Coordinates of C-alpha atoms and ligand atoms in Angstrom, one line a residue:
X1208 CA 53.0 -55.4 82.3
X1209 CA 50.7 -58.5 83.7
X1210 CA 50.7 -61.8 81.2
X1211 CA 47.0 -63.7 81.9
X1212 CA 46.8 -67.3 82.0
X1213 CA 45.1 -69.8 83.3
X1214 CA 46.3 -72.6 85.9
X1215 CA 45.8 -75.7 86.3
X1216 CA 43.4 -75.5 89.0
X1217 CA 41.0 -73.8 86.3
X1218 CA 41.5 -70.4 87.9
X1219 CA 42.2 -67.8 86.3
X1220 CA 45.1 -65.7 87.3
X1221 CA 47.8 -62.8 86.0
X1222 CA 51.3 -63.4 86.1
X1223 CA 52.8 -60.2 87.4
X1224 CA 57.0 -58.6 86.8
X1225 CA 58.1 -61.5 89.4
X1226 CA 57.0 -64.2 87.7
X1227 CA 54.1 -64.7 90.4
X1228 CA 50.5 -65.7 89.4
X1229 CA 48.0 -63.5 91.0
X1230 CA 44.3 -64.4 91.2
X1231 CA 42.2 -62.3 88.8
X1232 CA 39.6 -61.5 91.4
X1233 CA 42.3 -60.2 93.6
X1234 CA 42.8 -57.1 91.0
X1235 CA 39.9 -55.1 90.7
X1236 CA 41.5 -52.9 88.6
X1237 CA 42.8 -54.1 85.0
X1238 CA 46.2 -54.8 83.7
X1239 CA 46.2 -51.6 81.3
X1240 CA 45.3 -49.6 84.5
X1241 CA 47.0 -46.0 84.6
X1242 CA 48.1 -45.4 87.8
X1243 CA 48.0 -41.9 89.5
X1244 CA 50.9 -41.0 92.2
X1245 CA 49.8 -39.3 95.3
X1246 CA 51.8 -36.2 94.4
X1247 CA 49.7 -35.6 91.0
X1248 CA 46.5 -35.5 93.3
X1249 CA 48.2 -33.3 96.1
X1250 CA 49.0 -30.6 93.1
X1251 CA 45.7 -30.3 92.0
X1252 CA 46.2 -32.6 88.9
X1253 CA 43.0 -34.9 89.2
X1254 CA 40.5 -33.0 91.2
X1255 CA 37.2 -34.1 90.0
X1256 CA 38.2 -37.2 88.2
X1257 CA 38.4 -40.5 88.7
X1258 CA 41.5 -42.0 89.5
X1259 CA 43.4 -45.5 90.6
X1260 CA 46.2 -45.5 92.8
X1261 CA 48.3 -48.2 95.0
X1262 CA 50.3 -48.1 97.6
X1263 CA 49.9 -48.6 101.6
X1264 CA 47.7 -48.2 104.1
X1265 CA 49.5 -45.6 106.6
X1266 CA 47.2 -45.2 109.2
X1267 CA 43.1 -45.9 109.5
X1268 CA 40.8 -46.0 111.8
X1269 CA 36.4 -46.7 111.2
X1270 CA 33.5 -45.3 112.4
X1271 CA 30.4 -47.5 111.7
X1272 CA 30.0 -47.3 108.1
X1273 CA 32.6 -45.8 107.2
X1274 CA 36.6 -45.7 107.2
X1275 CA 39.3 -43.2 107.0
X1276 CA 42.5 -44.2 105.6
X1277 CA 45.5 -42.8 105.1
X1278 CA 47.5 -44.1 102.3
X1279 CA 50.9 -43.4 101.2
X1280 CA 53.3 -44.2 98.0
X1281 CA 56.3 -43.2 97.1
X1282 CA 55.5 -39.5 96.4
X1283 CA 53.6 -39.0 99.9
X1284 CA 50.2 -39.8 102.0
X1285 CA 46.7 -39.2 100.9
X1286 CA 43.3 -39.3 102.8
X1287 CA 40.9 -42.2 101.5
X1288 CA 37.3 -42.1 102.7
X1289 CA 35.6 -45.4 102.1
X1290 CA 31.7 -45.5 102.5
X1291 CA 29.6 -48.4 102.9
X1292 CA 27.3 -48.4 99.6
X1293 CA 29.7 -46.5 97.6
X1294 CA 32.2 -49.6 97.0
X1295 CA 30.9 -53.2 96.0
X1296 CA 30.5 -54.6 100.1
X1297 CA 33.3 -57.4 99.9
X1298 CA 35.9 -53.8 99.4
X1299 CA 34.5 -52.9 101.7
X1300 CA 34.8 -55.6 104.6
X1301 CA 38.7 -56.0 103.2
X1302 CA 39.1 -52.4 103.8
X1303 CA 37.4 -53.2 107.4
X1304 CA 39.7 -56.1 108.0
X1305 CA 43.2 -54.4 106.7
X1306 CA 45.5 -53.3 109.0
X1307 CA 48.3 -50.5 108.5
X1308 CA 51.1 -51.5 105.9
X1309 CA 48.4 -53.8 103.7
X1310 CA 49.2 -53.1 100.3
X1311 CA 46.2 -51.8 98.4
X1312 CA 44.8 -51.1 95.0
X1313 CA 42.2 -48.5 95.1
X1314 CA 40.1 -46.2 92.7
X1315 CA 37.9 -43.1 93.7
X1316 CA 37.1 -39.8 93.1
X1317 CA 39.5 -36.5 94.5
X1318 CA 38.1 -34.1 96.2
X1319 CA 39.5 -31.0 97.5
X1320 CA 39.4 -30.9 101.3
X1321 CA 40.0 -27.8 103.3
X1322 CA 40.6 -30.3 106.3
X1323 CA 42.0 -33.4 104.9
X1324 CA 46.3 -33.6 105.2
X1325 CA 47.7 -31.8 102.3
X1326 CA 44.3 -30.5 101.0
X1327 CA 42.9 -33.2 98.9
X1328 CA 40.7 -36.5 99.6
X1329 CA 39.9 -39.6 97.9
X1330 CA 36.3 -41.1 98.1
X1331 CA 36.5 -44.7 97.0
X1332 CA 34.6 -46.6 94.9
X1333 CA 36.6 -49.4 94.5
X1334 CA 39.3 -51.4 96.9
X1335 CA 41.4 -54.5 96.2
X1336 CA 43.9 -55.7 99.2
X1337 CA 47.3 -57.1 97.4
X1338 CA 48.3 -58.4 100.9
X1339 CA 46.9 -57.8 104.6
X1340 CA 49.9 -57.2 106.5
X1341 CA 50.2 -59.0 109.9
X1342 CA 50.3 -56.4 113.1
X1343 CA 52.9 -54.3 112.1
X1344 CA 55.6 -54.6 115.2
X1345 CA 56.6 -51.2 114.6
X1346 CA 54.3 -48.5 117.0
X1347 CA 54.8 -45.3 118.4
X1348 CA 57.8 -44.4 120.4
X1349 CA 60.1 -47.1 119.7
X1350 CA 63.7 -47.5 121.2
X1351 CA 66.7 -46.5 118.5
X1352 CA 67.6 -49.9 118.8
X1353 CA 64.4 -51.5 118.5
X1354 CA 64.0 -49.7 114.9
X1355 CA 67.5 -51.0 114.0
X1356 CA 66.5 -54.4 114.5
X1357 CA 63.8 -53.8 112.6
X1358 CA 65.2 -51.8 110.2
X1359 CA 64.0 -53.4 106.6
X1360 CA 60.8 -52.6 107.9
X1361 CA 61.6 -49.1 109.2
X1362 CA 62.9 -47.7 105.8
X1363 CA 59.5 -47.4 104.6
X1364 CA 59.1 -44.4 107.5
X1365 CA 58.5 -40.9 106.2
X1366 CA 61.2 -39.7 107.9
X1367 CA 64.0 -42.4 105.9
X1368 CA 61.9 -42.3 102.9
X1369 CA 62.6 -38.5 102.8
X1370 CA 66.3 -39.1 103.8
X1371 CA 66.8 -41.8 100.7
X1372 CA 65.1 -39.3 98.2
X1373 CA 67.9 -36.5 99.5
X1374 CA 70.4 -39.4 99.6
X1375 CA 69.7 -40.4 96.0
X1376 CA 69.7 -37.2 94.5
X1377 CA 73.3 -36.1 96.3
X1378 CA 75.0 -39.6 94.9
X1379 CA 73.1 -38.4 91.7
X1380 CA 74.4 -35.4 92.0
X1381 CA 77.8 -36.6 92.6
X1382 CA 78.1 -38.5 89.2
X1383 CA 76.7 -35.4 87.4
X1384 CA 79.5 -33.4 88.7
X1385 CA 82.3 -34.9 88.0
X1386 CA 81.2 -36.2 84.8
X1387 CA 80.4 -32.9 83.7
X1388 CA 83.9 -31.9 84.1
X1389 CA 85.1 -34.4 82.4
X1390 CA 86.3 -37.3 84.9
X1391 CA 86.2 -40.8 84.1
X1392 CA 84.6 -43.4 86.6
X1393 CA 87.3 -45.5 88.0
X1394 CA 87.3 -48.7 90.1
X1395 CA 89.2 -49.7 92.2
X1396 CA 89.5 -53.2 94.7
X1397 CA 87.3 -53.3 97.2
X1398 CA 89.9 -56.3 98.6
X1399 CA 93.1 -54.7 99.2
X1400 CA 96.8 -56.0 100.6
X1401 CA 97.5 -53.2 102.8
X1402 CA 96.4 -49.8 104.6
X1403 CA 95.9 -46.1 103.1
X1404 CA 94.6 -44.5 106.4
X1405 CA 96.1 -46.4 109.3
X1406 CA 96.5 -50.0 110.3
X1407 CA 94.4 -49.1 113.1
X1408 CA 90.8 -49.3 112.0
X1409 CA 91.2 -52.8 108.7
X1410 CA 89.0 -54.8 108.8
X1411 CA 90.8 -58.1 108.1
X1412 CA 89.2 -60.8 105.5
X1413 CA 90.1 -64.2 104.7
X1414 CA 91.2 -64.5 101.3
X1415 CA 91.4 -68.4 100.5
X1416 CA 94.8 -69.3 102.7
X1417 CA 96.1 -65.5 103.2
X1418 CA 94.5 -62.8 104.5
X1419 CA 93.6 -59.5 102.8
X1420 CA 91.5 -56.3 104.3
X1421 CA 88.4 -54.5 103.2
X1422 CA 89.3 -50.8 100.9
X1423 CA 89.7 -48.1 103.6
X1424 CA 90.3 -45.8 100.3
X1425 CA 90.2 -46.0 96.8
X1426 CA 92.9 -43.3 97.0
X1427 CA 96.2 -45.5 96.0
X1428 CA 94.4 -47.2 93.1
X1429 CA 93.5 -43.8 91.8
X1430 CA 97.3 -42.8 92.2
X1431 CA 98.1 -45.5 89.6
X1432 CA 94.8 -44.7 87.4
X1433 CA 95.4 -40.8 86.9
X1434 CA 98.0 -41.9 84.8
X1435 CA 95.7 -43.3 82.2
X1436 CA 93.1 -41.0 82.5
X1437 CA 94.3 -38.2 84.1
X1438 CA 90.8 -37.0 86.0
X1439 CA 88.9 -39.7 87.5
X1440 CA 86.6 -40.2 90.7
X1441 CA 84.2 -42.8 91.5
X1442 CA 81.9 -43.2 94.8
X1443 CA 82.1 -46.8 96.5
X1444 CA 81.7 -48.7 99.9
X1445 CA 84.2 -47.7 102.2
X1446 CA 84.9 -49.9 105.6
X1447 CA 86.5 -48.6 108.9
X1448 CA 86.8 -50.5 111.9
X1449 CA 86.2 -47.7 113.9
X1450 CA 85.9 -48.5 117.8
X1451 CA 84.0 -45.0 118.7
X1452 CA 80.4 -45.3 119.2
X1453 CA 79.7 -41.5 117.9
X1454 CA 77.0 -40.0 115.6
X1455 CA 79.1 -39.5 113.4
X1456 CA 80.9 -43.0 112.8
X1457 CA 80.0 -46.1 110.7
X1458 CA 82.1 -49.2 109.9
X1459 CA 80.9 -49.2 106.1
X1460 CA 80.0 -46.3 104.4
X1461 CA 79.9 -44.6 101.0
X1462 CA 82.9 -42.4 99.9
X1463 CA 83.2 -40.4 96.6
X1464 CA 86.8 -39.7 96.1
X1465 CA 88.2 -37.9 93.2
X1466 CA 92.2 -37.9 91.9
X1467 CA 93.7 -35.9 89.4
X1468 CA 97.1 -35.5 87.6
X1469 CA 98.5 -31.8 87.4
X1470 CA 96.1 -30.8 90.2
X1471 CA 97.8 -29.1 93.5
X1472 CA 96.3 -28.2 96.7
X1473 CA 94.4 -25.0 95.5
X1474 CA 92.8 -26.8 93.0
X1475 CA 91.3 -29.4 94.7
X1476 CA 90.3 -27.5 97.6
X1477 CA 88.6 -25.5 95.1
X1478 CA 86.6 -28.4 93.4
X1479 CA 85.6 -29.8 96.7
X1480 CA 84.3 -26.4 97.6
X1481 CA 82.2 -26.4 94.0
X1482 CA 81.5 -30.0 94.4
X1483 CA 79.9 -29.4 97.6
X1484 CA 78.0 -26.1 96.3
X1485 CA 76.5 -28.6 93.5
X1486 CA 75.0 -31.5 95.4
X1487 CA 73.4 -28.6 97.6
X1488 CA 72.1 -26.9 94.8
X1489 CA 70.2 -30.4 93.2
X1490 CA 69.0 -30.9 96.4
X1491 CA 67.2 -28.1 96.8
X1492 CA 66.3 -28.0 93.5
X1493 CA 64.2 -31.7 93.8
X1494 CA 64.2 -32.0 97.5
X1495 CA 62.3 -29.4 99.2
X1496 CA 59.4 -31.1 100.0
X1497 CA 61.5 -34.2 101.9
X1498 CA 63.6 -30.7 103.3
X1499 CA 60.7 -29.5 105.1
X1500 CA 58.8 -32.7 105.8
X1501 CA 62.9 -33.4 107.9
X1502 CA 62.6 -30.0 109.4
X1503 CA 65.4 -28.5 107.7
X1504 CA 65.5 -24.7 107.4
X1505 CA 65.5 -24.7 103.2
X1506 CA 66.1 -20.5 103.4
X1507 CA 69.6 -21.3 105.5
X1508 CA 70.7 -23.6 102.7
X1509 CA 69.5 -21.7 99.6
X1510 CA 71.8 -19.2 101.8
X1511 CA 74.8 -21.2 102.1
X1512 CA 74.6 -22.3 98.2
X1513 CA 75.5 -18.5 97.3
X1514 CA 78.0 -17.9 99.9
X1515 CA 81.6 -18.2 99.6
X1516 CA 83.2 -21.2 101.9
X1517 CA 86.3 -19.7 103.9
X1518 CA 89.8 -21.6 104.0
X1519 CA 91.7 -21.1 107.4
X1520 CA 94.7 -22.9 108.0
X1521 CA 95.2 -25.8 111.1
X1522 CA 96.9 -23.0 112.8
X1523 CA 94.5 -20.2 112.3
X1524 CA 91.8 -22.5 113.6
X1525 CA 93.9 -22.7 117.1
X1526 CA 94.2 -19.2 117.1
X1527 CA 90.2 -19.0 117.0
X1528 CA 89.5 -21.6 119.3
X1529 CA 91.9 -20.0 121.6
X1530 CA 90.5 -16.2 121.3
X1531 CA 86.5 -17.0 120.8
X1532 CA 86.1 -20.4 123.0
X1533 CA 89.1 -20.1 125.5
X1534 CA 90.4 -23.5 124.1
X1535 CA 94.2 -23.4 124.3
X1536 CA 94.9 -26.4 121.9
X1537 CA 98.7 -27.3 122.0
X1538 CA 100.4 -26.8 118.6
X1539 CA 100.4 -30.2 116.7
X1540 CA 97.1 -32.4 118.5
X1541 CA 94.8 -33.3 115.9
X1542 CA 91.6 -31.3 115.9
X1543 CA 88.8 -34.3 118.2
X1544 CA 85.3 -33.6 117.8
X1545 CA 84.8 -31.4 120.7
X1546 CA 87.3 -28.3 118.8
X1547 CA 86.1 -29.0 115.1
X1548 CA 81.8 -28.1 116.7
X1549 CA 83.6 -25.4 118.8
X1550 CA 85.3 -24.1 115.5
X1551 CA 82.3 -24.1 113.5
X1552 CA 80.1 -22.5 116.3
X1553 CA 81.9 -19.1 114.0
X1554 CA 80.5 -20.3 110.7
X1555 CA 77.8 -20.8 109.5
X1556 CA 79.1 -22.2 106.0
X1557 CA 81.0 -25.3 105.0
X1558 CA 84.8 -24.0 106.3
X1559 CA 88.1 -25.6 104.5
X1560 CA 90.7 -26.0 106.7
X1561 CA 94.5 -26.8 105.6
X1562 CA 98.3 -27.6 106.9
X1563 CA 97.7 -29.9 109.5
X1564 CA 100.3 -30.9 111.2
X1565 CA 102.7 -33.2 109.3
X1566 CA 103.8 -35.2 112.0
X1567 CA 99.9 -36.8 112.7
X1568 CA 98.6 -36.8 108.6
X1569 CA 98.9 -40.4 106.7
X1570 CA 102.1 -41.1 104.9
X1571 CA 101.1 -40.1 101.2
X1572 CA 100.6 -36.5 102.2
X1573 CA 103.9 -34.5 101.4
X1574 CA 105.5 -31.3 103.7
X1575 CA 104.6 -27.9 103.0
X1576 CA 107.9 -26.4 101.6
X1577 CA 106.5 -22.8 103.3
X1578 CA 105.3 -24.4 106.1
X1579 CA 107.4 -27.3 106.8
X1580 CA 105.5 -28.4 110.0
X1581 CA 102.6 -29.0 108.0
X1582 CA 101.1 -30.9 105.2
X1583 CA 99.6 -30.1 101.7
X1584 CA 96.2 -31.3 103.3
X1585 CA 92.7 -30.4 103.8
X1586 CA 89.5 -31.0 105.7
X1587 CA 86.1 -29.4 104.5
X1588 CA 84.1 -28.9 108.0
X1589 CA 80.1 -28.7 108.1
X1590 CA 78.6 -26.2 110.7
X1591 CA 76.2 -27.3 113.0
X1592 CA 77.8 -30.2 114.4
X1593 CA 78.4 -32.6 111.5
X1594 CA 82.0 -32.8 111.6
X1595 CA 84.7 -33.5 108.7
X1596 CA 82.9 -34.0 105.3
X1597 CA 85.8 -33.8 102.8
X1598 CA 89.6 -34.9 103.4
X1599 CA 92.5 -34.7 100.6
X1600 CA 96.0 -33.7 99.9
X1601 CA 98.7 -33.0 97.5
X1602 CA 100.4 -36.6 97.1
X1603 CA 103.5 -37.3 98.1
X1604 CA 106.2 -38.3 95.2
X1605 CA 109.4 -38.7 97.7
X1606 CA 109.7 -42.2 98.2
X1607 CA 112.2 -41.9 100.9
X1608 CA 109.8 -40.3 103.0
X1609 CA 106.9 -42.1 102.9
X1610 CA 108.9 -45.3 103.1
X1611 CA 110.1 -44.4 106.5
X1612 CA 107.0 -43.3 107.3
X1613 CA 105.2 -46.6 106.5
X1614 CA 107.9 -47.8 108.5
X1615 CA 107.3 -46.1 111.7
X1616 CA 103.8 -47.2 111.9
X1617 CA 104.9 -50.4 111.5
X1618 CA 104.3 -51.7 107.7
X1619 CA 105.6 -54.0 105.9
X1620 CA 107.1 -51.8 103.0
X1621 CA 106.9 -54.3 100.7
X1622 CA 103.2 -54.3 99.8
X1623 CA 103.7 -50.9 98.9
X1624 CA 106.3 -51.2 96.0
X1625 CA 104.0 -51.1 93.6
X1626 CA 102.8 -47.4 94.4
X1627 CA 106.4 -46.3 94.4
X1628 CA 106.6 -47.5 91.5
X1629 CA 104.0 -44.5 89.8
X1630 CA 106.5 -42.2 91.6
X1631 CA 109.3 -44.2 89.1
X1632 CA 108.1 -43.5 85.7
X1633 CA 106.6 -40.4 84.9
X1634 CA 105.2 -39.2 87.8
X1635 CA 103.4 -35.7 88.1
X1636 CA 101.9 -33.6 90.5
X1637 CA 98.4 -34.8 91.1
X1638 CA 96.2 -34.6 94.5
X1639 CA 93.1 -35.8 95.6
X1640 CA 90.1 -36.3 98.5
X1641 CA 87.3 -38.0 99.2
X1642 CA 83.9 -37.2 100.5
X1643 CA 81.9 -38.9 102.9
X1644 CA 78.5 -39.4 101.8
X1645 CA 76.6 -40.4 104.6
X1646 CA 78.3 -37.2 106.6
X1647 CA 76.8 -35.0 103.7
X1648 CA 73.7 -36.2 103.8
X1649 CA 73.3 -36.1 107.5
X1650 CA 74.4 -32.2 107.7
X1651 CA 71.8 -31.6 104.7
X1652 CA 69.2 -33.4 106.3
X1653 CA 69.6 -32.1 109.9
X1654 CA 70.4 -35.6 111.2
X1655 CA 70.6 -36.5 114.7
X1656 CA 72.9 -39.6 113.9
X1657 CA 74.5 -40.8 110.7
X1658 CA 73.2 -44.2 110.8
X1659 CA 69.7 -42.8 109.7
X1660 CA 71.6 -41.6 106.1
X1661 CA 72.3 -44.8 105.1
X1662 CA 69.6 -48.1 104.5
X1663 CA 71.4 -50.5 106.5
X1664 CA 74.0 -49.1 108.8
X1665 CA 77.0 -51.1 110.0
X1666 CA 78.4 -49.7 113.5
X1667 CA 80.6 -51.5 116.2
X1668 CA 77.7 -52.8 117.9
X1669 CA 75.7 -53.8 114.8
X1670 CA 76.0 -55.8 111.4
X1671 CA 72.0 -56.7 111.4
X1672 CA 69.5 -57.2 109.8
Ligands
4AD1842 O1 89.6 -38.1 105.7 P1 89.5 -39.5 105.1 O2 90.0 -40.6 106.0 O3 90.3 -39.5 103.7 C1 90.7 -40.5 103.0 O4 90.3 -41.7 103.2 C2 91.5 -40.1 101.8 N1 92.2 -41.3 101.3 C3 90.5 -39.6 100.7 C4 91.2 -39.2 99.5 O5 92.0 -38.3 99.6 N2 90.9 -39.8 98.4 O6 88.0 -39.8 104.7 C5 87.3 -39.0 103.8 C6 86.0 -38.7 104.3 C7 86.0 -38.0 105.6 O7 86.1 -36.6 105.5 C8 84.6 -38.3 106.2 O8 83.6 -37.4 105.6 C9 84.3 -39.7 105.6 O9 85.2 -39.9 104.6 N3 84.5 -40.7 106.7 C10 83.6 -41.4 107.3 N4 82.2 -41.3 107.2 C11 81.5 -42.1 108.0 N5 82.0 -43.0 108.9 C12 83.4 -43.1 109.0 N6 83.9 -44.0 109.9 C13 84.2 -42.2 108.2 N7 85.5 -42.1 108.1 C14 85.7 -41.1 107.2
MG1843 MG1 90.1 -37.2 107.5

């Protein structure tokens, strides 16, 4: 909604959502303007009509009298012709002047066009420029790094456009599932006294004259909150000071855990395998145009949607590496990087893998009475090279146990009383796991590197812009 007024100065201007006054003869087009998104025209909605649309200018280039420009909003990019004589001349000699990333306000006829990207053209008869960009800094083939730095203006790519769209539907998705099953959204610190996955990787913050450390977890604050609501989950910034430089690594990112009371190992292995099975399905459902557009075989995933995901044990997994990829993997080493892509090259499904070893797992996960070398634990692995997406457990309730566990690694048992006390009065069996988000949205989007699933990643080397 625009307000009009009139300045001091006399001129007379509209006062737009931020409060700002805009010059009247800088909008062509009319407050009660209907706006068309590029998508409508691409579909075939407005062919013939007349139409006004805004967005950017993507690419352009002239020839004499006249000037092909590429636009793009939200919904995707559309070819603008604009010909002398057909536009009042001052539109355009702006559209002359503008360079790529001006924001523009434009209205014109659509035209199908056999040769014009996506089918469709727009010839213009009437062109406002909100704001002539500068030279944009970003060109072709820029360094990783370079686009890092420049990040906040980078987002606007096609490519990370198409990555946020997938990105927003799979957190999307994420609330829908759980809420539909009846979980309540629960919150927990995001400043927390002491570890839940090793003391290793904190990240330590001053908290007025003591110190505190960013949530590695939400996990031990859900322990406390299953026993109010019984099934609860929630999807929050997660921080790891993780010293490996790797694809597949950030410092902060997004982790949608879940906890429940009564649930055991089965269960939640099975929930992770729906929950998984969900987000995949709402992504293809509103995503397969920003599927293809990333390259992403949408067949192989409609595919994996309808298949069952296997569960293998730690052990049966050495047992593969060892018979299919001549790995011999001694009994009890945690599965690196290198094993978990070597594993998968056998599946091409999501693949849950259980009873690790007891000896390497955090403190809250409790011994497998059948198996007593290993824990009631789980990983979910994603094929092609994307590594651990889910990890959860049973939970622990022998206190003697995971106090001299804390102890070994050196904690001061103390900060933990609290969470032996849910063990004290009433406890039940519950279990729980969390999902990494960005790893998710990487495998779904054929990634080559995490840090382009999240806006603004945060890795060892980077905490800018
Ligand atoms: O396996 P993790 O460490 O499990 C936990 O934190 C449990 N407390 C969760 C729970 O049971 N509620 O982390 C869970 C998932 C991993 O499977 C991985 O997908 C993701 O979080 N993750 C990371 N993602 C990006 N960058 C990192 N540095 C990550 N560390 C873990
Ligand atoms: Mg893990």
């Amino acid at each position: 909604m625009y307000i009009f007024s009139m300045v001091r100065s006399g001129v007379a201007t509209v006062i737009d959502k931020c409060n700002k006054h805009i010059p009247l003869s800088r909008l062509a087009i009319m407050p009660e303007t209907k706006w068309t998104q590029i998508e409508e025209i691409l579909k075939g909605q407005h062919t013939g009509t007349t139409i006004h649309l805004r967005g950017w200018i993507y690419r352009t280039r002239s020839s004499g009298n006249i000037i092909f420009m590429i636009l793009r909003d939200v919904t995707g990019v559309l070819q603008a012709t604009v010909k002398k004589g057909n536009l009042p001349d001052a539109g355009f000699e702006d559209a002359f002047k503008a360079l790529i990333e001006s924001s523009v306000q434009i209205t014109g006829t659509v035209k199908e066009d056999k040769r014009a990207p996506g089918g469709y053209e727009l010839q213009v008869t009437g062109l406002t420029v909100v704001n002539f960009a500068e030279p944009f800094p970003i060109t072709k083939d820029q360094s990783p790094e370079f686009l890092l730095d420049k990040r906040h203006l980078w987002i606007r790519s096609r490519k990370l456009t198409s990555v946020l769209k997938v990105r927003s539907t799979v957190v999307g998705a994420i609330h829908a599932f759980f809420r539909e099953k009846g979980f309540y959204e629960f919150d927990a610190p995001v400043l927390q006294p002491s570890q839940c996955e090793g003391g290793s990787t904190l990240f330590e913050v001053k908290y007025y004259e003591d110190k505190t450390y960013l949530s590695q977890s939400w996990q031990l604050y859900a322990e406390a909150g299953i026993f109010a609501l019984e099934k609860i989950y929630n999807m929050g910034p997660t921080f790891r000071a993780e010293r490996s430089k790797t694809s597949r690594h950030l410092s902060e990112f997004w982790m949608a855990e879940m906890e429940a009371a009564w649930m055991d190992l089965s269960d939640v292995v099975a929930m992770a395998k729906d929950e998984v099975q969900y987000i995949l399905g709402e992504v293809l459902q509103k995503n397969k145009n920003d599927l293809q557009f990333l390259g992403q075989d949408i067949k192989k995933l409609q595919e994996i949607t309808g298949s069952e995901f296997p569960t293998i044990t730690y052990t049966d997994s050495l047992e593969i590496l060892k018979e299919k990829e001549g790995m011999n993997i001694e009994w009890g080493k945690d599965l690196r990087t290198i094993e978990e892509d070597r594993l998968m090259n056998h599946f091409k499904t999501p693949v849950v893998v259980t009873n690790y070893p007891l000896e390497i797992m955090a403190f809250y996960k409790p011994k497998d009475e059948k198996d007593p070398r290993t824990a009631l634990c789980f990983d979910m692995l994603a094929p092609e090279g994307y590594g651990e997406i889910v990890g959860g457990s049973q939970r622990s309730n022998d206190i003697t146990t995971m106090i001299h566990r804390l102890k070994q690694m050196g904690e001061n048992v103390q900060n933990y009383e609290w969470y032996f006390d849910l063990r004290r009065f009433g406890s039940v069996p519950h279990s729980g796991y969390g999902l990494g988000v960005e790893r998710l949205v990487a495998w779904i989007c054929k990634a080559d590197n995490i840090k382009d699933t999240i806006p603004f990643p945060r890795t060892l080397l980077r905490f800018r812009p």
